[in-house]
Amino acid sequence: MPATIYYEDDASLSTLMGYPIAVVGYGSQGHAHALNLRDSGCEVIVGLHEGSASRARARADGLRVESVADAARAARVVMILVPDHVQKRVYEESVAPHLEPGKTLMFAHGFNIHFGQIDPPAGVDVSMIAPKAPGDRLRELFEEGVGVPALIAIHQDASGAARETALAYAKGIGCLRAAVLETTFKEETETDLFGEQAVLCGGVSALIQAGFETLVEAGYQPESAYFECLHEMKLIVDLIYEGGLSYMRYVVSDTAEYGDYTAGPQIINSSVREAMKGLLGRIQDGSFAREWMAENEAGRERFLAMRQAAQTSQIETVGQELRNMMPWLRKGKGAAVPAATPAQVGD
Ligand code: NAD
Ligand code: MG
């Protein structure tokens, strides 16, 4: 069955007019959603708890800020954009009491609905618009007049208009200018977790680190190892992003291309593929979700220790020095990683 894809003409912003939209959370996604919706002519209330450091930022950006409960009470559409591991608590304390029938509850990732952490009442629409980019990019491209693609999924269609509302929301944040692909909460959640663990974050980081350490252990300079295994990654990924694997292989030398075909499958071999299947199984059967929720409930000690160890590893200290010599790499945002403290998460 071909994928269902929606574009600009498949939604009307008028669907969202006449009542406020609550954007709960003002982090990476929250700020981009709130500002894009506002600039699309929607009425936006940012919902944040009293002590939130994001309050000042949202107000400085010209937005109306209320408590999460007040925002949820006033709005007909409530988008939850606090971190996934705190959504259950924020939802139960401040959102659920205000979800009268006819309202719409939205998410940008399916984790809490799919794994049963949040169980909304029967009378509300429950949908997802998951932009396939970090919030800064979502905002940046919107301002340039284009958009980032997104996924849409409907978990519950009480009104019969859940898709219409979700698509209007996607239009408001600019995603329909690119494309919005129909999926399910299950597919989005499982593929997102698998992608970030096996390939994008876990896989790439471990591959870079293993390559770096192999060269250093063989006696090569860490600086050379850093350039070959980490720094050049961006050049390759940019080519893949632009024109697929074949375009990257067309641009690199024939020597590099030959080595790619022969060595790639030796490194990412059948045992790695078996491990990937095991990982996917643990995502699908909920084991990973239970483990991550338990880690959060236990105070994140193990998580923070891993963060600390990773931040002080050799590739990171060598990289820090080399990047200091390449100040043009730093575009401000995301350049400096804050020290590993529990306070880094949430505010
Ligand atoms: P974030 O960590 O950047 O921001 C969360 C915001 O929530 C904070 O800025 C703050 O305003 C608030 N917050 C933080 N801790 C809180 C707490 N303990 N209690 C109440 N409020 C708190 O989060 P994010 O990355 O924007 O993620 C939001 C949602 O968007 C998640 O469901 C995530 O999976 C999804 N998502 C994120 C990305 C991404 O690239 N970051 C992309 C697509 C979808
Ligand atoms: Mg993702």
mmCIF file of C-alpha atoms in Angstrom, residues 11-339:
data_model
loop_
_atom_site.group_PDB
_atom_site.id
_atom_site.type_symbol
_atom_site.label_atom_id
_atom_site.label_comp_id
_atom_site.label_asym_id
_atom_site.label_seq_id
_atom_site.Cartn_x
_atom_site.Cartn_y
_atom_site.Cartn_z
ATOM 1 C CA ALA A 11 -5.685 21.432 5.602
ATOM 2 C CA SER A 12 -7.175 24.761 6.535
ATOM 3 C CA LEU A 13 -5.892 27.018 9.285
ATOM 4 C CA SER A 14 -9.473 28.148 9.882
ATOM 5 C CA THR A 15 -9.934 24.820 11.725
ATOM 6 C CA LEU A 16 -7.723 26.231 14.501
ATOM 7 C CA MET A 17 -9.188 29.730 14.693
ATOM 8 C CA GLY A 18 -11.518 31.077 17.345
ATOM 9 C CA TYR A 19 -10.003 29.408 20.382
ATOM 10 C CA PRO A 20 -6.544 29.195 21.918
ATOM 11 C CA ILE A 21 -4.057 26.373 21.430
ATOM 12 C CA ALA A 22 -2.082 25.343 24.521
ATOM 13 C CA VAL A 23 1.568 24.513 23.894
ATOM 14 C CA VAL A 24 2.789 22.800 27.063
ATOM 15 C CA GLY A 25 6.559 23.168 27.460
ATOM 16 C CA TYR A 26 8.901 25.683 25.867
ATOM 17 C CA GLY A 27 12.006 23.667 25.024
ATOM 18 C CA SER A 28 13.341 22.544 21.674
ATOM 19 C CA GLN A 29 9.969 21.676 20.127
ATOM 20 C CA GLY A 30 7.765 23.881 22.320
ATOM 21 C CA HIS A 31 9.272 27.209 21.360
ATOM 22 C CA ALA A 32 9.190 26.376 17.649
ATOM 23 C CA HIS A 33 5.569 25.157 17.710
ATOM 24 C CA ALA A 34 4.366 28.150 19.729
ATOM 25 C CA LEU A 35 6.126 30.767 17.595
ATOM 26 C CA ASN A 36 5.206 29.147 14.260
ATOM 27 C CA LEU A 37 1.547 28.828 15.276
ATOM 28 C CA ARG A 38 1.482 32.433 16.433
ATOM 29 C CA ASP A 39 3.036 33.621 13.176
ATOM 30 C CA SER A 40 0.407 31.581 11.299
ATOM 31 C CA GLY A 41 -2.248 33.694 13.029
ATOM 32 C CA CYS A 42 -3.270 31.242 15.744
ATOM 33 C CA GLU A 43 -3.936 32.203 19.350
ATOM 34 C CA VAL A 44 -1.317 30.481 21.509
ATOM 35 C CA ILE A 45 -0.993 30.015 25.252
ATOM 36 C CA VAL A 46 2.264 28.532 26.503
ATOM 37 C CA GLY A 47 1.684 26.301 29.520
ATOM 38 C CA LEU A 48 4.558 26.208 32.012
ATOM 39 C CA HIS A 49 4.806 25.461 35.711
ATOM 40 C CA GLU A 50 5.379 28.361 38.134
ATOM 41 C CA GLY A 51 9.114 27.942 38.629
ATOM 42 C CA SER A 52 9.967 27.227 35.009
ATOM 43 C CA ALA A 53 13.012 29.023 33.648
ATOM 44 C CA SER A 54 11.350 28.930 30.221
ATOM 45 C CA ARG A 55 8.641 31.391 31.359
ATOM 46 C CA ALA A 56 10.843 34.442 30.922
ATOM 47 C CA ARG A 57 11.969 33.275 27.494
ATOM 48 C CA ALA A 58 8.428 32.671 26.262
ATOM 49 C CA ARG A 59 7.307 36.087 27.546
ATOM 50 C CA ALA A 60 10.336 37.750 25.938
ATOM 51 C CA ASP A 61 9.258 36.125 22.675
ATOM 52 C CA GLY A 62 5.933 37.923 23.066
ATOM 53 C CA LEU A 63 3.829 34.932 24.040
ATOM 54 C CA ARG A 64 1.082 34.588 26.629
ATOM 55 C CA VAL A 65 2.225 32.289 29.443
ATOM 56 C CA GLU A 66 -0.063 30.555 31.943
ATOM 57 C CA SER A 67 0.212 27.602 34.283
ATOM 58 C CA VAL A 68 -0.180 24.262 32.502
ATOM 59 C CA ALA A 69 -3.598 23.806 34.131
ATOM 60 C CA ASP A 70 -4.851 27.254 33.066
ATOM 61 C CA ALA A 71 -3.559 26.786 29.528
ATOM 62 C CA ALA A 72 -5.208 23.357 29.264
ATOM 63 C CA ARG A 73 -8.455 24.753 30.675
ATOM 64 C CA ALA A 74 -8.606 27.625 28.185
ATOM 65 C CA ALA A 75 -7.574 25.709 25.070
ATOM 66 C CA ARG A 76 -9.399 23.322 22.781
ATOM 67 C CA VAL A 77 -6.167 21.842 21.435
ATOM 68 C CA VAL A 78 -3.436 20.903 23.917
ATOM 69 C CA MET A 79 0.003 19.933 22.562
ATOM 70 C CA ILE A 80 2.268 18.190 25.090
ATOM 71 C CA LEU A 81 5.914 19.206 24.570
ATOM 72 C CA VAL A 82 7.568 18.554 27.917
ATOM 73 C CA PRO A 83 10.216 15.789 27.972
ATOM 74 C CA ASP A 84 8.759 12.313 27.456
ATOM 75 C CA HIS A 85 9.716 11.054 30.920
ATOM 76 C CA VAL A 86 7.800 13.830 32.712
ATOM 77 C CA GLN A 87 4.720 13.836 30.455
ATOM 78 C CA LYS A 88 2.750 11.350 32.555
ATOM 79 C CA ARG A 89 3.073 13.466 35.698
ATOM 80 C CA VAL A 90 2.358 16.798 33.965
ATOM 81 C CA TYR A 91 -0.602 15.213 32.152
ATOM 82 C CA GLU A 92 -2.154 13.690 35.270
ATOM 83 C CA GLU A 93 -1.650 16.720 37.496
ATOM 84 C CA SER A 94 -2.457 19.574 35.140
ATOM 85 C CA VAL A 95 -3.960 18.462 31.831
ATOM 86 C CA ALA A 96 -6.308 15.524 32.446
ATOM 87 C CA PRO A 97 -8.654 17.482 34.777
ATOM 88 C CA HIS A 98 -9.360 19.903 31.901
ATOM 89 C CA LEU A 99 -9.901 17.456 29.040
ATOM 90 C CA GLU A 100 -13.600 17.879 28.448
ATOM 91 C CA PRO A 101 -15.138 15.934 25.542
ATOM 92 C CA GLY A 102 -14.532 17.683 22.238
ATOM 93 C CA LYS A 103 -10.995 18.741 23.062
ATOM 94 C CA THR A 104 -7.878 17.527 21.250
ATOM 95 C CA LEU A 105 -4.784 16.173 22.979
ATOM 96 C CA MET A 106 -1.662 16.165 20.830
ATOM 97 C CA PHE A 107 1.874 14.804 21.005
ATOM 98 C CA ALA A 108 5.080 15.136 18.974
ATOM 99 C CA HIS A 109 6.203 11.599 19.814
ATOM 100 C CA GLY A 110 4.127 8.531 20.557
ATOM 101 C CA PHE A 111 5.994 7.093 23.557
ATOM 102 C CA ASN A 112 3.530 7.823 26.369
ATOM 103 C CA ILE A 113 0.403 6.864 24.461
ATOM 104 C CA HIS A 114 1.880 3.786 22.819
ATOM 105 C CA PHE A 115 3.370 2.409 26.031
ATOM 106 C CA GLY A 116 0.217 3.179 28.025
ATOM 107 C CA GLN A 117 1.732 5.819 30.318
ATOM 108 C CA ILE A 118 -1.044 8.237 29.376
ATOM 109 C CA ASP A 119 -4.595 6.990 28.869
ATOM 110 C CA PRO A 120 -6.814 9.881 27.722
ATOM 111 C CA PRO A 121 -10.588 9.912 28.297
ATOM 112 C CA ALA A 122 -12.876 8.566 25.566
ATOM 113 C CA GLY A 123 -14.399 11.874 24.463
ATOM 114 C CA VAL A 124 -11.216 13.595 23.305
ATOM 115 C CA ASP A 125 -9.332 13.377 20.016
ATOM 116 C CA VAL A 126 -5.760 12.147 20.435
ATOM 117 C CA SER A 127 -3.282 12.766 17.634
ATOM 118 C CA MET A 128 0.362 13.259 16.847
ATOM 119 C CA ILE A 129 2.292 15.647 14.670
ATOM 120 C CA ALA A 130 5.944 14.658 14.932
ATOM 121 C CA PRO A 131 8.255 17.006 13.041
ATOM 122 C CA LYS A 132 11.305 15.185 11.711
ATOM 123 C CA ALA A 133 13.765 17.828 12.903
ATOM 124 C CA PRO A 134 14.929 19.499 16.097
ATOM 125 C CA GLY A 135 12.918 22.548 17.153
ATOM 126 C CA ASP A 136 15.511 25.101 16.091
ATOM 127 C CA ARG A 137 15.388 23.770 12.554
ATOM 128 C CA LEU A 138 11.567 23.745 12.603
ATOM 129 C CA ARG A 139 11.588 27.419 13.507
ATOM 130 C CA GLU A 140 14.418 28.387 11.163
ATOM 131 C CA LEU A 141 12.862 26.819 8.061
ATOM 132 C CA PHE A 142 9.441 28.243 8.915
ATOM 133 C CA GLU A 143 10.992 31.717 8.994
ATOM 134 C CA GLU A 144 12.596 31.002 5.610
ATOM 135 C CA GLY A 145 9.143 30.217 4.215
ATOM 136 C CA VAL A 146 9.644 26.465 3.918
ATOM 137 C CA GLY A 147 9.039 23.672 6.407
ATOM 138 C CA VAL A 148 10.274 20.372 7.805
ATOM 139 C CA PRO A 149 8.428 17.115 7.086
ATOM 140 C CA ALA A 150 6.388 15.519 9.849
ATOM 141 C CA LEU A 151 4.514 12.358 10.706
ATOM 142 C CA ILE A 152 0.809 12.372 11.540
ATOM 143 C CA ALA A 153 -0.980 9.683 13.537
ATOM 144 C CA ILE A 154 -4.448 9.438 15.022
ATOM 145 C CA HIS A 155 -4.828 7.443 18.234
ATOM 146 C CA GLN A 156 -8.421 8.364 18.995
ATOM 147 C CA ASP A 157 -10.978 10.070 16.775
ATOM 148 C CA ALA A 158 -13.869 10.936 19.077
ATOM 149 C CA SER A 159 -15.105 13.901 17.061
ATOM 150 C CA GLY A 160 -14.651 12.461 13.598
ATOM 151 C CA ALA A 161 -12.439 15.469 12.835
ATOM 152 C CA ALA A 162 -9.223 14.414 14.583
ATOM 153 C CA ARG A 163 -7.255 14.232 11.330
ATOM 154 C CA GLU A 164 -8.561 17.585 10.128
ATOM 155 C CA THR A 165 -7.461 19.241 13.394
ATOM 156 C CA ALA A 166 -4.056 17.550 13.383
ATOM 157 C CA LEU A 167 -3.422 18.511 9.755
ATOM 158 C CA ALA A 168 -4.396 22.113 10.506
ATOM 159 C CA TYR A 169 -1.884 22.059 13.361
ATOM 160 C CA ALA A 170 0.761 20.689 10.982
ATOM 161 C CA LYS A 171 -0.039 23.537 8.617
ATOM 162 C CA GLY A 172 0.256 26.050 11.463
ATOM 163 C CA ILE A 173 3.784 24.943 12.319
ATOM 164 C CA GLY A 174 4.779 24.830 8.640
ATOM 165 C CA CYS A 175 5.143 21.084 8.130
ATOM 166 C CA LEU A 176 2.609 20.838 5.293
ATOM 167 C CA ARG A 177 4.891 23.095 3.244
ATOM 168 C CA ALA A 178 7.160 20.040 3.102
ATOM 169 C CA ALA A 179 5.084 16.866 3.528
ATOM 170 C CA VAL A 180 3.180 15.080 6.275
ATOM 171 C CA LEU A 181 3.235 11.284 6.197
ATOM 172 C CA GLU A 182 0.476 9.180 7.752
ATOM 173 C CA THR A 183 1.675 6.646 10.326
ATOM 174 C CA THR A 184 0.499 5.133 13.618
ATOM 175 C CA PHE A 185 1.560 5.787 17.216
ATOM 176 C CA LYS A 186 3.032 2.281 17.252
ATOM 177 C CA GLU A 187 5.081 2.703 14.088
ATOM 178 C CA GLU A 188 6.325 6.188 14.968
ATOM 179 C CA THR A 189 7.335 5.205 18.499
ATOM 180 C CA GLU A 190 9.066 1.958 17.618
ATOM 181 C CA THR A 191 10.886 3.234 14.519
ATOM 182 C CA ASP A 192 11.915 6.448 16.308
ATOM 183 C CA LEU A 193 13.394 4.550 19.264
ATOM 184 C CA PHE A 194 15.061 2.006 16.994
ATOM 185 C CA GLY A 195 16.476 4.679 14.693
ATOM 186 C CA GLU A 196 17.961 6.757 17.481
ATOM 187 C CA GLN A 197 19.384 3.744 19.320
ATOM 188 C CA ALA A 198 20.670 1.552 16.484
ATOM 189 C CA VAL A 199 21.672 4.170 13.927
ATOM 190 C CA LEU A 200 21.419 7.881 14.605
ATOM 191 C CA CYS A 201 22.661 8.318 18.162
ATOM 192 C CA GLY A 202 23.809 4.979 19.565
ATOM 193 C CA GLY A 203 25.069 3.402 16.354
ATOM 194 C CA VAL A 204 26.868 6.435 14.985
ATOM 195 C CA SER A 205 28.455 7.408 18.318
ATOM 196 C CA ALA A 206 29.695 3.887 18.989
ATOM 197 C CA LEU A 207 31.000 3.509 15.419
ATOM 198 C CA ILE A 208 32.902 6.793 15.636
ATOM 199 C CA GLN A 209 34.280 5.928 19.068
ATOM 200 C CA ALA A 210 35.340 2.400 18.061
ATOM 201 C CA GLY A 211 37.081 3.683 14.941
ATOM 202 C CA PHE A 212 38.854 6.403 16.912
ATOM 203 C CA GLU A 213 40.009 4.013 19.626
ATOM 204 C CA THR A 214 41.210 1.411 17.108
ATOM 205 C CA LEU A 215 43.504 3.980 15.477
ATOM 206 C CA VAL A 216 44.734 5.399 18.805
ATOM 207 C CA GLU A 217 45.460 1.920 20.207
ATOM 208 C CA ALA A 218 47.451 1.183 17.039
ATOM 209 C CA GLY A 219 49.671 4.158 17.856
ATOM 210 C CA TYR A 220 48.307 6.877 15.591
ATOM 211 C CA GLN A 221 47.920 10.435 16.857
ATOM 212 C CA PRO A 222 44.531 11.000 18.525
ATOM 213 C CA GLU A 223 44.230 14.218 16.520
ATOM 214 C CA SER A 224 44.493 12.325 13.226
ATOM 215 C CA ALA A 225 42.059 9.701 14.493
ATOM 216 C CA TYR A 226 39.612 12.451 15.458
ATOM 217 C CA PHE A 227 39.673 14.036 12.014
ATOM 218 C CA GLU A 228 39.337 10.742 10.159
ATOM 219 C CA CYS A 229 36.631 9.149 12.295
ATOM 220 C CA LEU A 230 34.591 12.070 13.649
ATOM 221 C CA HIS A 231 35.198 15.414 11.966
ATOM 222 C CA GLU A 232 34.730 14.107 8.424
ATOM 223 C CA MET A 233 31.467 12.400 9.333
ATOM 224 C CA LYS A 234 29.564 15.604 8.629
ATOM 225 C CA LEU A 235 30.930 15.924 5.094
ATOM 226 C CA ILE A 236 29.795 12.384 4.308
ATOM 227 C CA VAL A 237 26.406 12.746 5.982
ATOM 228 C CA ASP A 238 25.752 16.011 4.148
ATOM 229 C CA LEU A 239 26.312 14.210 0.824
ATOM 230 C CA ILE A 240 24.025 11.334 1.837
ATOM 231 C CA TYR A 241 21.355 13.813 2.983
ATOM 232 C CA GLU A 242 21.583 15.687 -0.288
ATOM 233 C CA GLY A 243 21.578 12.821 -2.761
ATOM 234 C CA GLY A 244 21.422 9.448 -1.055
ATOM 235 C CA LEU A 245 24.155 6.834 -0.661
ATOM 236 C CA SER A 246 24.868 6.689 -4.410
ATOM 237 C CA TYR A 247 25.553 10.418 -4.593
ATOM 238 C CA MET A 248 27.980 10.195 -1.658
ATOM 239 C CA ARG A 249 29.737 7.300 -3.432
ATOM 240 C CA TYR A 250 29.846 9.304 -6.659
ATOM 241 C CA VAL A 251 31.547 12.222 -4.910
ATOM 242 C CA VAL A 252 34.170 10.277 -2.913
ATOM 243 C CA SER A 253 37.153 8.619 -4.651
ATOM 244 C CA ASP A 254 36.831 5.225 -6.309
ATOM 245 C CA THR A 255 39.208 3.899 -3.638
ATOM 246 C CA ALA A 256 36.841 5.075 -0.916
ATOM 247 C CA GLU A 257 33.870 3.665 -2.798
ATOM 248 C CA TYR A 258 35.530 0.258 -3.270
ATOM 249 C CA GLY A 259 36.450 0.127 0.438
ATOM 250 C CA ASP A 260 32.889 1.084 1.304
ATOM 251 C CA TYR A 261 31.433 -1.946 -0.555
ATOM 252 C CA THR A 262 33.990 -4.447 0.719
ATOM 253 C CA ALA A 263 34.558 -3.295 4.322
ATOM 254 C CA GLY A 264 31.110 -2.008 5.277
ATOM 255 C CA PRO A 265 29.465 -5.453 5.479
ATOM 256 C CA GLN A 266 32.495 -6.846 7.349
ATOM 257 C CA ILE A 267 32.019 -4.247 10.083
ATOM 258 C CA ILE A 268 28.221 -4.122 10.145
ATOM 259 C CA ASN A 269 28.117 -7.920 9.821
ATOM 260 C CA SER A 270 25.513 -10.566 10.570
ATOM 261 C CA SER A 271 26.167 -10.407 14.308
ATOM 262 C CA VAL A 272 25.440 -6.656 14.283
ATOM 263 C CA ARG A 273 22.247 -7.329 12.347
ATOM 264 C CA GLU A 274 21.263 -9.975 14.903
ATOM 265 C CA ALA A 275 21.929 -7.465 17.690
ATOM 266 C CA MET A 276 19.737 -4.939 15.884
ATOM 267 C CA LYS A 277 16.896 -7.473 15.752
ATOM 268 C CA GLY A 278 17.302 -8.102 19.480
ATOM 269 C CA LEU A 279 17.216 -4.372 20.152
ATOM 270 C CA LEU A 280 14.064 -3.979 18.059
ATOM 271 C CA GLY A 281 12.456 -6.837 19.983
ATOM 272 C CA ARG A 282 13.149 -5.113 23.299
ATOM 273 C CA ILE A 283 11.600 -1.917 21.951
ATOM 274 C CA GLN A 284 8.531 -3.722 20.585
ATOM 275 C CA ASP A 285 7.801 -5.756 23.715
ATOM 276 C CA GLY A 286 8.053 -2.690 25.967
ATOM 277 C CA SER A 287 11.207 -3.811 27.811
ATOM 278 C CA PHE A 288 13.114 -0.693 26.815
ATOM 279 C CA ALA A 289 10.262 1.603 27.870
ATOM 280 C CA ARG A 290 10.006 -0.119 31.272
ATOM 281 C CA GLU A 291 13.769 0.102 31.770
ATOM 282 C CA TRP A 292 13.870 3.826 30.928
ATOM 283 C CA MET A 293 10.866 4.649 33.130
ATOM 284 C CA ALA A 294 12.424 2.703 36.024
ATOM 285 C CA GLU A 295 15.716 4.574 35.526
ATOM 286 C CA ASN A 296 13.872 7.890 35.816
ATOM 287 C CA GLU A 297 11.926 6.778 38.867
ATOM 288 C CA ALA A 298 15.174 5.671 40.522
ATOM 289 C CA GLY A 299 16.682 9.156 40.123
ATOM 290 C CA ARG A 300 18.692 8.607 36.900
ATOM 291 C CA GLU A 301 21.909 7.701 38.730
ATOM 292 C CA ARG A 302 23.082 5.215 36.099
ATOM 293 C CA PHE A 303 22.100 7.513 33.230
ATOM 294 C CA LEU A 304 24.002 10.460 34.699
ATOM 295 C CA ALA A 305 27.073 8.291 35.381
ATOM 296 C CA MET A 306 27.096 7.179 31.729
ATOM 297 C CA ARG A 307 26.749 10.797 30.617
ATOM 298 C CA GLN A 308 29.649 11.806 32.859
ATOM 299 C CA ALA A 309 31.891 8.978 31.606
ATOM 300 C CA ALA A 310 31.081 9.728 27.969
ATOM 301 C CA GLN A 311 31.780 13.437 28.368
ATOM 302 C CA THR A 312 35.238 12.803 29.788
ATOM 303 C CA SER A 313 36.351 10.132 27.300
ATOM 304 C CA GLN A 314 39.487 10.758 25.207
ATOM 305 C CA ILE A 315 37.673 11.465 21.943
ATOM 306 C CA GLU A 316 35.797 14.249 23.707
ATOM 307 C CA THR A 317 38.826 15.907 25.286
ATOM 308 C CA VAL A 318 40.831 15.706 22.051
ATOM 309 C CA GLY A 319 37.844 16.966 20.104
ATOM 310 C CA GLN A 320 37.337 19.892 22.471
ATOM 311 C CA GLU A 321 40.919 21.077 21.864
ATOM 312 C CA LEU A 322 40.679 20.679 18.109
ATOM 313 C CA ARG A 323 37.333 22.430 17.873
ATOM 314 C CA ASN A 324 38.747 25.334 19.893
ATOM 315 C CA MET A 325 41.146 25.794 16.957
ATOM 316 C CA MET A 326 38.184 25.839 14.552
ATOM 317 C CA PRO A 327 35.977 28.561 16.012
ATOM 318 C CA TRP A 328 34.059 28.781 12.730
ATOM 319 C CA LEU A 329 32.469 25.439 13.549
ATOM 320 C CA ARG A 330 30.589 27.056 16.397
ATOM 321 C CA LYS A 331 27.321 28.617 15.439
ATOM 322 C CA GLY A 332 26.407 29.533 18.979
ATOM 323 C CA LYS A 333 23.564 27.156 19.659
ATOM 324 C CA GLY A 334 24.601 23.666 20.619
ATOM 325 C CA ALA A 335 28.289 24.509 20.640
ATOM 326 C CA ALA A 336 28.939 24.125 24.344
ATOM 327 C CA VAL A 337 27.636 21.095 26.190
ATOM 328 C CA PRO A 338 26.633 22.024 29.725
ATOM 329 C CA ALA A 339 28.304 20.109 32.548
#
